Amino acid sequence: MSEPGGSAPEAGALQRPSAETLHAAELAALAERDARTGALVPTGWALSPQAVVDFVIGDPRHGITAKFVGERAFVERCVVALATHRGLMLIGEPGTAKSYLSELLAAAVSGDSTLTVQGSASTTDDAIKYSWNYALLLDRGPSLEALVPAPVHRGMSQGKVVRFEEITRCPIEIQDSLLSILSDRVLTVPELSGPDRVLHARKGFSVIATANTRDRGVNEMSAALKRRFNFETVRPIRDHAREVALVQQQSDAALAAAGLAVRVPADLTDVLVTAFHELRTGRAGDGTPVEQLSTAMSTAEAVSVAVTAGLRAAWFSGGAPTGTDLIEALVGTALKDEPEDLSRLRSYFSRVVASRTSGRAGARWRELYAARQRLLE
Ligand SMILES: Nc1ncnc2c1ncn2[C@@H]1O[C@H](COP(=O)(O)OP(=O)(O)OP(=O)(O)O)[C@@H](O)[C@H]1O
Ligand SMILES: [Mg+2]
């Protein structure tokens, strides 16, 4: 146990270290490469645009691990947007790695992904710009020392990328408080006087916002604010093999981090990713129409089902996960609050899963089919 008030815990003791902590060695190597090759690093950035893209999508030949799975050209567009005087708005279905991509970009561009505002119906200006330490405020009056900077204030004064998660969940007037910041790059603190009253953003400051297309719509954003962002849609991974590889790699890593020696067998990961893909897109591999579930069957959910199946197998069945563990893990992921999803899933099992159960290649589908009662009870 660590001492209260002791030093910061090691990354290994954290549930989820930030990207800059987890990949500190890669970021240092890329900065060193920039220095060696004389790459142009924009003022206020930690890395060159080229190195930022390499960090985000990976460059395995040079020891940079693959992270976000997507087109290089897409990531390049995101990086260019950050260098302009517009913000970057990542929109898309739930679980398509919008938050993950924004974290990776902030870690690479600013070396810091922690300046984050979490948008919700109750997000206030204080949580975005600044608030006050009331003891100091009462004692000394409004002064820079009494000001408690929130992420946007810190991002502007330090020249860093600020992440604004789920921006469309905030009330419109709160969203619009970003207007002058994004256009004039200035934050006024009316309570202060003198030079401290106006904060001019340092170079390097930018905003990456994310918005979920299933939530309250991006359409409700004011036209004025929309104009100040470059919109990029993050799409689900299209390539089956890359999605399988990602789910395998992330579930292996999570199970290893939990200290377990199990991994989800490759053929079971394949079945999981196939089923999620079909239930997401509404089409089976042979073109048979499938009823889509109301729950987002995203890659993020597939990873979480794989990890849950692995934990269950390791703790309670003492071996590698099987179709039964997968089905148990699916409860609560695929079936949330929509009773109709149950009948959609039933029909998927009887029309698609059942047709794949023959022969050696059908072994995993057979396991799944045999265990279906657990899911459908
Ligand atoms: N293209 C992808 N590249 C890498 N990981 C992905 C990709 N798509 C999904 N994932 C998985 O999704 C996880 C991240 O999901 P994240 O929370 O960033 O999604 P999100 O789009 O922000 O979802 P939400 O809309 O619910 O906030 C990753 O850790 C990874 O497991
Ligand atoms: Mg998110």
PDB file of C-alpha atoms in Angstrom, residues 142-340:
ATOM      1  CA  PRO A 142     -10.070  39.343  -7.436  1.00  0.00           C
ATOM      2  CA  SER A 143      -6.503  38.542  -8.421  1.00  0.00           C
ATOM      3  CA  LEU A 144      -4.710  36.025 -10.576  1.00  0.00           C
ATOM      4  CA  GLU A 145      -3.773  34.050  -7.428  1.00  0.00           C
ATOM      5  CA  ALA A 146      -7.435  33.654  -6.479  1.00  0.00           C
ATOM      6  CA  LEU A 147      -8.358  32.475  -9.962  1.00  0.00           C
ATOM      7  CA  VAL A 148      -8.682  28.710 -10.408  1.00  0.00           C
ATOM      8  CA  PRO A 149      -8.103  28.020 -14.092  1.00  0.00           C
ATOM      9  CA  ALA A 150     -10.295  25.417 -15.794  1.00  0.00           C
ATOM     10  CA  PRO A 151      -9.122  23.525 -18.911  1.00  0.00           C
ATOM     11  CA  VAL A 152      -9.789  26.279 -21.469  1.00  0.00           C
ATOM     12  CA  HIS A 153      -7.974  28.914 -19.403  1.00  0.00           C
ATOM     13  CA  ARG A 154      -5.046  26.564 -18.891  1.00  0.00           C
ATOM     14  CA  GLY A 155      -4.950  25.513 -22.528  1.00  0.00           C
ATOM     15  CA  MET A 156      -4.878  29.149 -23.638  1.00  0.00           C
ATOM     16  CA  SER A 157      -2.225  30.249 -21.160  1.00  0.00           C
ATOM     17  CA  GLN A 158      -0.022  27.190 -21.705  1.00  0.00           C
ATOM     18  CA  GLY A 159      -0.599  26.862 -25.455  1.00  0.00           C
ATOM     19  CA  LYS A 160      -2.086  23.361 -25.310  1.00  0.00           C
ATOM     20  CA  VAL A 161      -4.874  21.365 -26.884  1.00  0.00           C
ATOM     21  CA  VAL A 162      -8.088  21.287 -24.848  1.00  0.00           C
ATOM     22  CA  ARG A 163     -10.471  18.352 -25.220  1.00  0.00           C
ATOM     23  CA  PHE A 164     -14.181  19.015 -24.960  1.00  0.00           C
ATOM     24  CA  GLU A 165     -15.959  15.684 -24.634  1.00  0.00           C
ATOM     25  CA  GLU A 166     -19.605  15.291 -25.658  1.00  0.00           C
ATOM     26  CA  ILE A 167     -19.998  18.978 -26.363  1.00  0.00           C
ATOM     27  CA  THR A 168     -23.547  18.624 -27.690  1.00  0.00           C
ATOM     28  CA  ARG A 169     -24.786  17.491 -24.288  1.00  0.00           C
ATOM     29  CA  CYS A 170     -24.110  20.990 -22.923  1.00  0.00           C
ATOM     30  CA  PRO A 171     -26.787  23.672 -23.047  1.00  0.00           C
ATOM     31  CA  ILE A 172     -26.477  25.737 -26.227  1.00  0.00           C
ATOM     32  CA  GLU A 173     -25.550  28.925 -24.371  1.00  0.00           C
ATOM     33  CA  ILE A 174     -22.672  27.106 -22.673  1.00  0.00           C
ATOM     34  CA  GLN A 175     -21.478  25.760 -26.013  1.00  0.00           C
ATOM     35  CA  ASP A 176     -21.640  29.244 -27.432  1.00  0.00           C
ATOM     36  CA  SER A 177     -19.356  30.601 -24.739  1.00  0.00           C
ATOM     37  CA  LEU A 178     -16.594  29.109 -26.904  1.00  0.00           C
ATOM     38  CA  LEU A 179     -17.433  31.407 -29.810  1.00  0.00           C
ATOM     39  CA  SER A 180     -15.219  34.368 -28.960  1.00  0.00           C
ATOM     40  CA  ILE A 181     -12.475  32.079 -27.692  1.00  0.00           C
ATOM     41  CA  LEU A 182     -12.338  30.213 -30.966  1.00  0.00           C
ATOM     42  CA  SER A 183     -12.573  33.266 -33.194  1.00  0.00           C
ATOM     43  CA  ASP A 184     -10.612  35.937 -31.293  1.00  0.00           C
ATOM     44  CA  ARG A 185      -8.444  33.561 -29.257  1.00  0.00           C
ATOM     45  CA  VAL A 186      -9.033  35.786 -26.271  1.00  0.00           C
ATOM     46  CA  LEU A 187     -10.593  35.102 -22.861  1.00  0.00           C
ATOM     47  CA  THR A 188     -11.692  38.094 -20.831  1.00  0.00           C
ATOM     48  CA  VAL A 189     -11.892  37.843 -17.052  1.00  0.00           C
ATOM     49  CA  PRO A 190     -14.147  40.805 -16.238  1.00  0.00           C
ATOM     50  CA  GLU A 191     -13.444  40.601 -12.479  1.00  0.00           C
ATOM     51  CA  LEU A 192      -9.738  41.348 -12.973  1.00  0.00           C
ATOM     52  CA  SER A 193      -8.189  44.632 -13.938  1.00  0.00           C
ATOM     53  CA  GLY A 194      -4.965  45.565 -15.707  1.00  0.00           C
ATOM     54  CA  PRO A 195      -3.101  43.193 -17.997  1.00  0.00           C
ATOM     55  CA  ASP A 196      -4.524  40.099 -16.279  1.00  0.00           C
ATOM     56  CA  ARG A 197      -8.007  40.959 -17.497  1.00  0.00           C
ATOM     57  CA  VAL A 198      -7.430  39.712 -21.015  1.00  0.00           C
ATOM     58  CA  LEU A 199      -5.828  36.360 -21.691  1.00  0.00           C
ATOM     59  CA  HIS A 200      -4.463  35.931 -25.216  1.00  0.00           C
ATOM     60  CA  ALA A 201      -4.057  32.302 -26.253  1.00  0.00           C
ATOM     61  CA  ARG A 202      -0.501  31.154 -26.782  1.00  0.00           C
ATOM     62  CA  LYS A 203       0.358  29.302 -29.937  1.00  0.00           C
ATOM     63  CA  GLY A 204      -0.435  25.609 -29.622  1.00  0.00           C
ATOM     64  CA  PHE A 205      -3.866  26.224 -28.115  1.00  0.00           C
ATOM     65  CA  SER A 206      -6.700  24.491 -29.932  1.00  0.00           C
ATOM     66  CA  VAL A 207      -9.904  22.637 -29.124  1.00  0.00           C
ATOM     67  CA  ILE A 208     -10.864  19.077 -30.036  1.00  0.00           C
ATOM     68  CA  ALA A 209     -14.537  18.455 -29.370  1.00  0.00           C
ATOM     69  CA  THR A 210     -16.327  15.124 -29.637  1.00  0.00           C
ATOM     70  CA  ALA A 211     -20.011  14.502 -30.214  1.00  0.00           C
ATOM     71  CA  ASN A 212     -22.025  11.367 -30.403  1.00  0.00           C
ATOM     72  CA  THR A 213     -24.449  11.148 -33.299  1.00  0.00           C
ATOM     73  CA  ARG A 214     -26.903   9.127 -31.204  1.00  0.00           C
ATOM     74  CA  ASP A 215     -27.194  11.845 -28.553  1.00  0.00           C
ATOM     75  CA  ARG A 216     -28.788  15.207 -28.795  1.00  0.00           C
ATOM     76  CA  GLY A 217     -27.928  16.247 -32.268  1.00  0.00           C
ATOM     77  CA  VAL A 218     -25.038  18.127 -33.661  1.00  0.00           C
ATOM     78  CA  ASN A 219     -27.832  19.848 -35.607  1.00  0.00           C
ATOM     79  CA  GLU A 220     -28.804  21.714 -32.497  1.00  0.00           C
ATOM     80  CA  MET A 221     -25.410  23.392 -32.287  1.00  0.00           C
ATOM     81  CA  SER A 222     -25.552  27.031 -33.278  1.00  0.00           C
ATOM     82  CA  ALA A 223     -24.530  27.766 -36.847  1.00  0.00           C
ATOM     83  CA  ALA A 224     -21.991  30.242 -35.481  1.00  0.00           C
ATOM     84  CA  LEU A 225     -20.226  27.590 -33.430  1.00  0.00           C
ATOM     85  CA  LYS A 226     -20.382  25.019 -36.221  1.00  0.00           C
ATOM     86  CA  ARG A 227     -18.527  27.440 -38.458  1.00  0.00           C
ATOM     87  CA  ARG A 228     -15.660  27.552 -36.011  1.00  0.00           C
ATOM     88  CA  PHE A 229     -15.002  23.831 -36.193  1.00  0.00           C
ATOM     89  CA  ASN A 230     -13.734  21.499 -38.882  1.00  0.00           C
ATOM     90  CA  PHE A 231     -16.018  18.459 -38.736  1.00  0.00           C
ATOM     91  CA  GLU A 232     -14.604  14.984 -39.180  1.00  0.00           C
ATOM     92  CA  THR A 233     -16.703  11.825 -38.943  1.00  0.00           C
ATOM     93  CA  VAL A 234     -15.056   8.876 -37.212  1.00  0.00           C
ATOM     94  CA  ARG A 235     -16.431   5.724 -38.821  1.00  0.00           C
ATOM     95  CA  PRO A 236     -16.491   2.181 -37.480  1.00  0.00           C
ATOM     96  CA  ILE A 237     -13.558   0.072 -38.669  1.00  0.00           C
ATOM     97  CA  ARG A 238     -14.477  -1.355 -42.085  1.00  0.00           C
ATOM     98  CA  ASP A 239     -11.716  -3.917 -42.546  1.00  0.00           C
ATOM     99  CA  HIS A 240     -12.653  -7.165 -40.782  1.00  0.00           C
ATOM    100  CA  ALA A 241      -9.077  -8.387 -40.326  1.00  0.00           C
ATOM    101  CA  ARG A 242      -7.968  -5.081 -38.770  1.00  0.00           C
ATOM    102  CA  GLU A 243     -10.937  -5.045 -36.421  1.00  0.00           C
ATOM    103  CA  VAL A 244     -10.233  -8.629 -35.331  1.00  0.00           C
ATOM    104  CA  ALA A 245      -6.566  -7.772 -34.777  1.00  0.00           C
ATOM    105  CA  LEU A 246      -7.487  -4.704 -32.700  1.00  0.00           C
ATOM    106  CA  VAL A 247      -9.987  -6.565 -30.511  1.00  0.00           C
ATOM    107  CA  GLN A 248      -7.451  -9.374 -30.011  1.00  0.00           C
ATOM    108  CA  GLN A 249      -4.602  -7.027 -29.174  1.00  0.00           C
ATOM    109  CA  GLN A 250      -6.637  -4.892 -26.765  1.00  0.00           C
ATOM    110  CA  SER A 251      -8.272  -7.830 -24.990  1.00  0.00           C
ATOM    111  CA  ASP A 252      -4.889  -9.588 -24.687  1.00  0.00           C
ATOM    112  CA  ALA A 253      -3.403  -6.427 -23.197  1.00  0.00           C
ATOM    113  CA  ALA A 254      -6.280  -5.956 -20.746  1.00  0.00           C
ATOM    114  CA  LEU A 255      -6.168  -9.579 -19.583  1.00  0.00           C
ATOM    115  CA  ALA A 256      -2.387  -9.442 -19.196  1.00  0.00           C
ATOM    116  CA  ALA A 257      -2.752  -6.217 -17.200  1.00  0.00           C
ATOM    117  CA  ALA A 258      -5.168  -8.069 -14.909  1.00  0.00           C
ATOM    118  CA  GLY A 259      -2.363 -10.562 -14.294  1.00  0.00           C
ATOM    119  CA  LEU A 260      -4.113 -13.416 -16.133  1.00  0.00           C
ATOM    120  CA  ALA A 261      -2.450 -15.859 -18.496  1.00  0.00           C
ATOM    121  CA  VAL A 262      -5.576 -16.416 -20.618  1.00  0.00           C
ATOM    122  CA  ARG A 263      -6.359 -14.940 -23.995  1.00  0.00           C
ATOM    123  CA  VAL A 264      -9.450 -15.190 -26.118  1.00  0.00           C
ATOM    124  CA  PRO A 265      -8.741 -17.816 -28.833  1.00  0.00           C
ATOM    125  CA  ALA A 266      -8.304 -16.221 -32.260  1.00  0.00           C
ATOM    126  CA  ASP A 267     -11.242 -18.079 -33.826  1.00  0.00           C
ATOM    127  CA  LEU A 268     -13.547 -16.935 -31.014  1.00  0.00           C
ATOM    128  CA  THR A 269     -12.445 -13.308 -31.479  1.00  0.00           C
ATOM    129  CA  ASP A 270     -13.250 -13.705 -35.149  1.00  0.00           C
ATOM    130  CA  VAL A 271     -16.757 -14.962 -34.382  1.00  0.00           C
ATOM    131  CA  LEU A 272     -17.320 -12.118 -31.905  1.00  0.00           C
ATOM    132  CA  VAL A 273     -16.211  -9.415 -34.331  1.00  0.00           C
ATOM    133  CA  THR A 274     -18.247 -10.966 -37.155  1.00  0.00           C
ATOM    134  CA  ALA A 275     -21.422 -11.075 -35.064  1.00  0.00           C
ATOM    135  CA  PHE A 276     -20.967  -7.484 -33.836  1.00  0.00           C
ATOM    136  CA  HIS A 277     -20.319  -6.282 -37.350  1.00  0.00           C
ATOM    137  CA  GLU A 278     -23.435  -7.998 -38.692  1.00  0.00           C
ATOM    138  CA  LEU A 279     -25.672  -6.751 -35.891  1.00  0.00           C
ATOM    139  CA  ARG A 280     -24.269  -3.238 -36.387  1.00  0.00           C
ATOM    140  CA  THR A 281     -24.575  -3.052 -40.141  1.00  0.00           C
ATOM    141  CA  GLY A 282     -27.788  -5.064 -40.543  1.00  0.00           C
ATOM    142  CA  ARG A 283     -26.298  -7.454 -43.059  1.00  0.00           C
ATOM    143  CA  ALA A 284     -24.749 -10.917 -42.709  1.00  0.00           C
ATOM    144  CA  GLY A 285     -21.649 -11.904 -44.681  1.00  0.00           C
ATOM    145  CA  ASP A 286     -23.731 -13.642 -47.362  1.00  0.00           C
ATOM    146  CA  GLY A 287     -26.016 -10.628 -47.746  1.00  0.00           C
ATOM    147  CA  THR A 288     -28.875 -11.936 -45.551  1.00  0.00           C
ATOM    148  CA  PRO A 289     -30.585  -8.946 -43.922  1.00  0.00           C
ATOM    149  CA  VAL A 290     -30.154  -8.861 -40.133  1.00  0.00           C
ATOM    150  CA  GLU A 291     -32.235  -6.715 -37.807  1.00  0.00           C
ATOM    151  CA  GLN A 292     -29.968  -4.104 -36.255  1.00  0.00           C
ATOM    152  CA  LEU A 293     -29.922  -3.827 -32.473  1.00  0.00           C
ATOM    153  CA  SER A 294     -30.733  -0.502 -30.875  1.00  0.00           C
ATOM    154  CA  THR A 295     -27.575  -0.858 -28.764  1.00  0.00           C
ATOM    155  CA  ALA A 296     -24.400   0.323 -30.467  1.00  0.00           C
ATOM    156  CA  MET A 297     -22.474  -2.842 -31.283  1.00  0.00           C
ATOM    157  CA  SER A 298     -19.201  -0.970 -31.560  1.00  0.00           C
ATOM    158  CA  THR A 299     -15.602  -2.132 -31.578  1.00  0.00           C
ATOM    159  CA  ALA A 300     -15.256  -0.702 -28.065  1.00  0.00           C
ATOM    160  CA  GLU A 301     -18.095  -2.966 -26.910  1.00  0.00           C
ATOM    161  CA  ALA A 302     -16.533  -5.965 -28.677  1.00  0.00           C
ATOM    162  CA  VAL A 303     -13.299  -5.365 -26.749  1.00  0.00           C
ATOM    163  CA  SER A 304     -15.189  -5.171 -23.513  1.00  0.00           C
ATOM    164  CA  VAL A 305     -17.106  -8.404 -24.231  1.00  0.00           C
ATOM    165  CA  ALA A 306     -13.839 -10.186 -25.090  1.00  0.00           C
ATOM    166  CA  VAL A 307     -12.208  -9.027 -21.846  1.00  0.00           C
ATOM    167  CA  THR A 308     -15.254  -9.965 -19.773  1.00  0.00           C
ATOM    168  CA  ALA A 309     -15.331 -13.431 -21.364  1.00  0.00           C
ATOM    169  CA  GLY A 310     -11.619 -13.844 -20.606  1.00  0.00           C
ATOM    170  CA  LEU A 311     -12.022 -12.819 -16.959  1.00  0.00           C
ATOM    171  CA  ARG A 312     -15.014 -15.088 -16.524  1.00  0.00           C
ATOM    172  CA  ALA A 313     -13.191 -18.062 -17.991  1.00  0.00           C
ATOM    173  CA  ALA A 314     -10.038 -17.478 -15.965  1.00  0.00           C
ATOM    174  CA  TRP A 315     -11.849 -16.968 -12.677  1.00  0.00           C
ATOM    175  CA  PHE A 316     -14.741 -19.390 -12.904  1.00  0.00           C
ATOM    176  CA  SER A 317     -14.037 -22.052 -15.526  1.00  0.00           C
ATOM    177  CA  GLY A 318     -10.273 -22.246 -15.177  1.00  0.00           C
ATOM    178  CA  GLY A 319      -9.341 -22.196 -18.850  1.00  0.00           C
ATOM    179  CA  ALA A 320      -9.528 -20.349 -22.129  1.00  0.00           C
ATOM    180  CA  PRO A 321     -12.868 -18.667 -22.850  1.00  0.00           C
ATOM    181  CA  THR A 322     -15.459 -20.508 -24.937  1.00  0.00           C
ATOM    182  CA  GLY A 323     -18.697 -19.579 -26.673  1.00  0.00           C
ATOM    183  CA  THR A 324     -20.519 -19.923 -23.343  1.00  0.00           C
ATOM    184  CA  ASP A 325     -18.286 -17.297 -21.714  1.00  0.00           C
ATOM    185  CA  LEU A 326     -18.889 -15.059 -24.691  1.00  0.00           C
ATOM    186  CA  ILE A 327     -22.645 -15.398 -24.373  1.00  0.00           C
ATOM    187  CA  GLU A 328     -22.491 -14.624 -20.645  1.00  0.00           C
ATOM    188  CA  ALA A 329     -20.382 -11.571 -21.417  1.00  0.00           C
ATOM    189  CA  LEU A 330     -22.898 -10.441 -24.019  1.00  0.00           C
ATOM    190  CA  VAL A 331     -25.668 -10.122 -21.443  1.00  0.00           C
ATOM    191  CA  GLY A 332     -25.598  -6.510 -20.396  1.00  0.00           C
ATOM    192  CA  THR A 333     -23.697  -5.404 -23.480  1.00  0.00           C
ATOM    193  CA  ALA A 334     -26.034  -6.310 -26.284  1.00  0.00           C
ATOM    194  CA  LEU A 335     -29.211  -6.371 -24.245  1.00  0.00           C
ATOM    195  CA  LYS A 336     -29.724  -3.128 -22.410  1.00  0.00           C
ATOM    196  CA  ASP A 337     -33.163  -1.695 -22.014  1.00  0.00           C
ATOM    197  CA  GLU A 338     -34.888  -2.460 -25.302  1.00  0.00           C
ATOM    198  CA  PRO A 339     -37.039  -5.590 -25.065  1.00  0.00           C
ATOM    199  CA  GLU A 340     -37.217  -5.641 -28.871  1.00  0.00           C
TER     200      GLU A 340
END
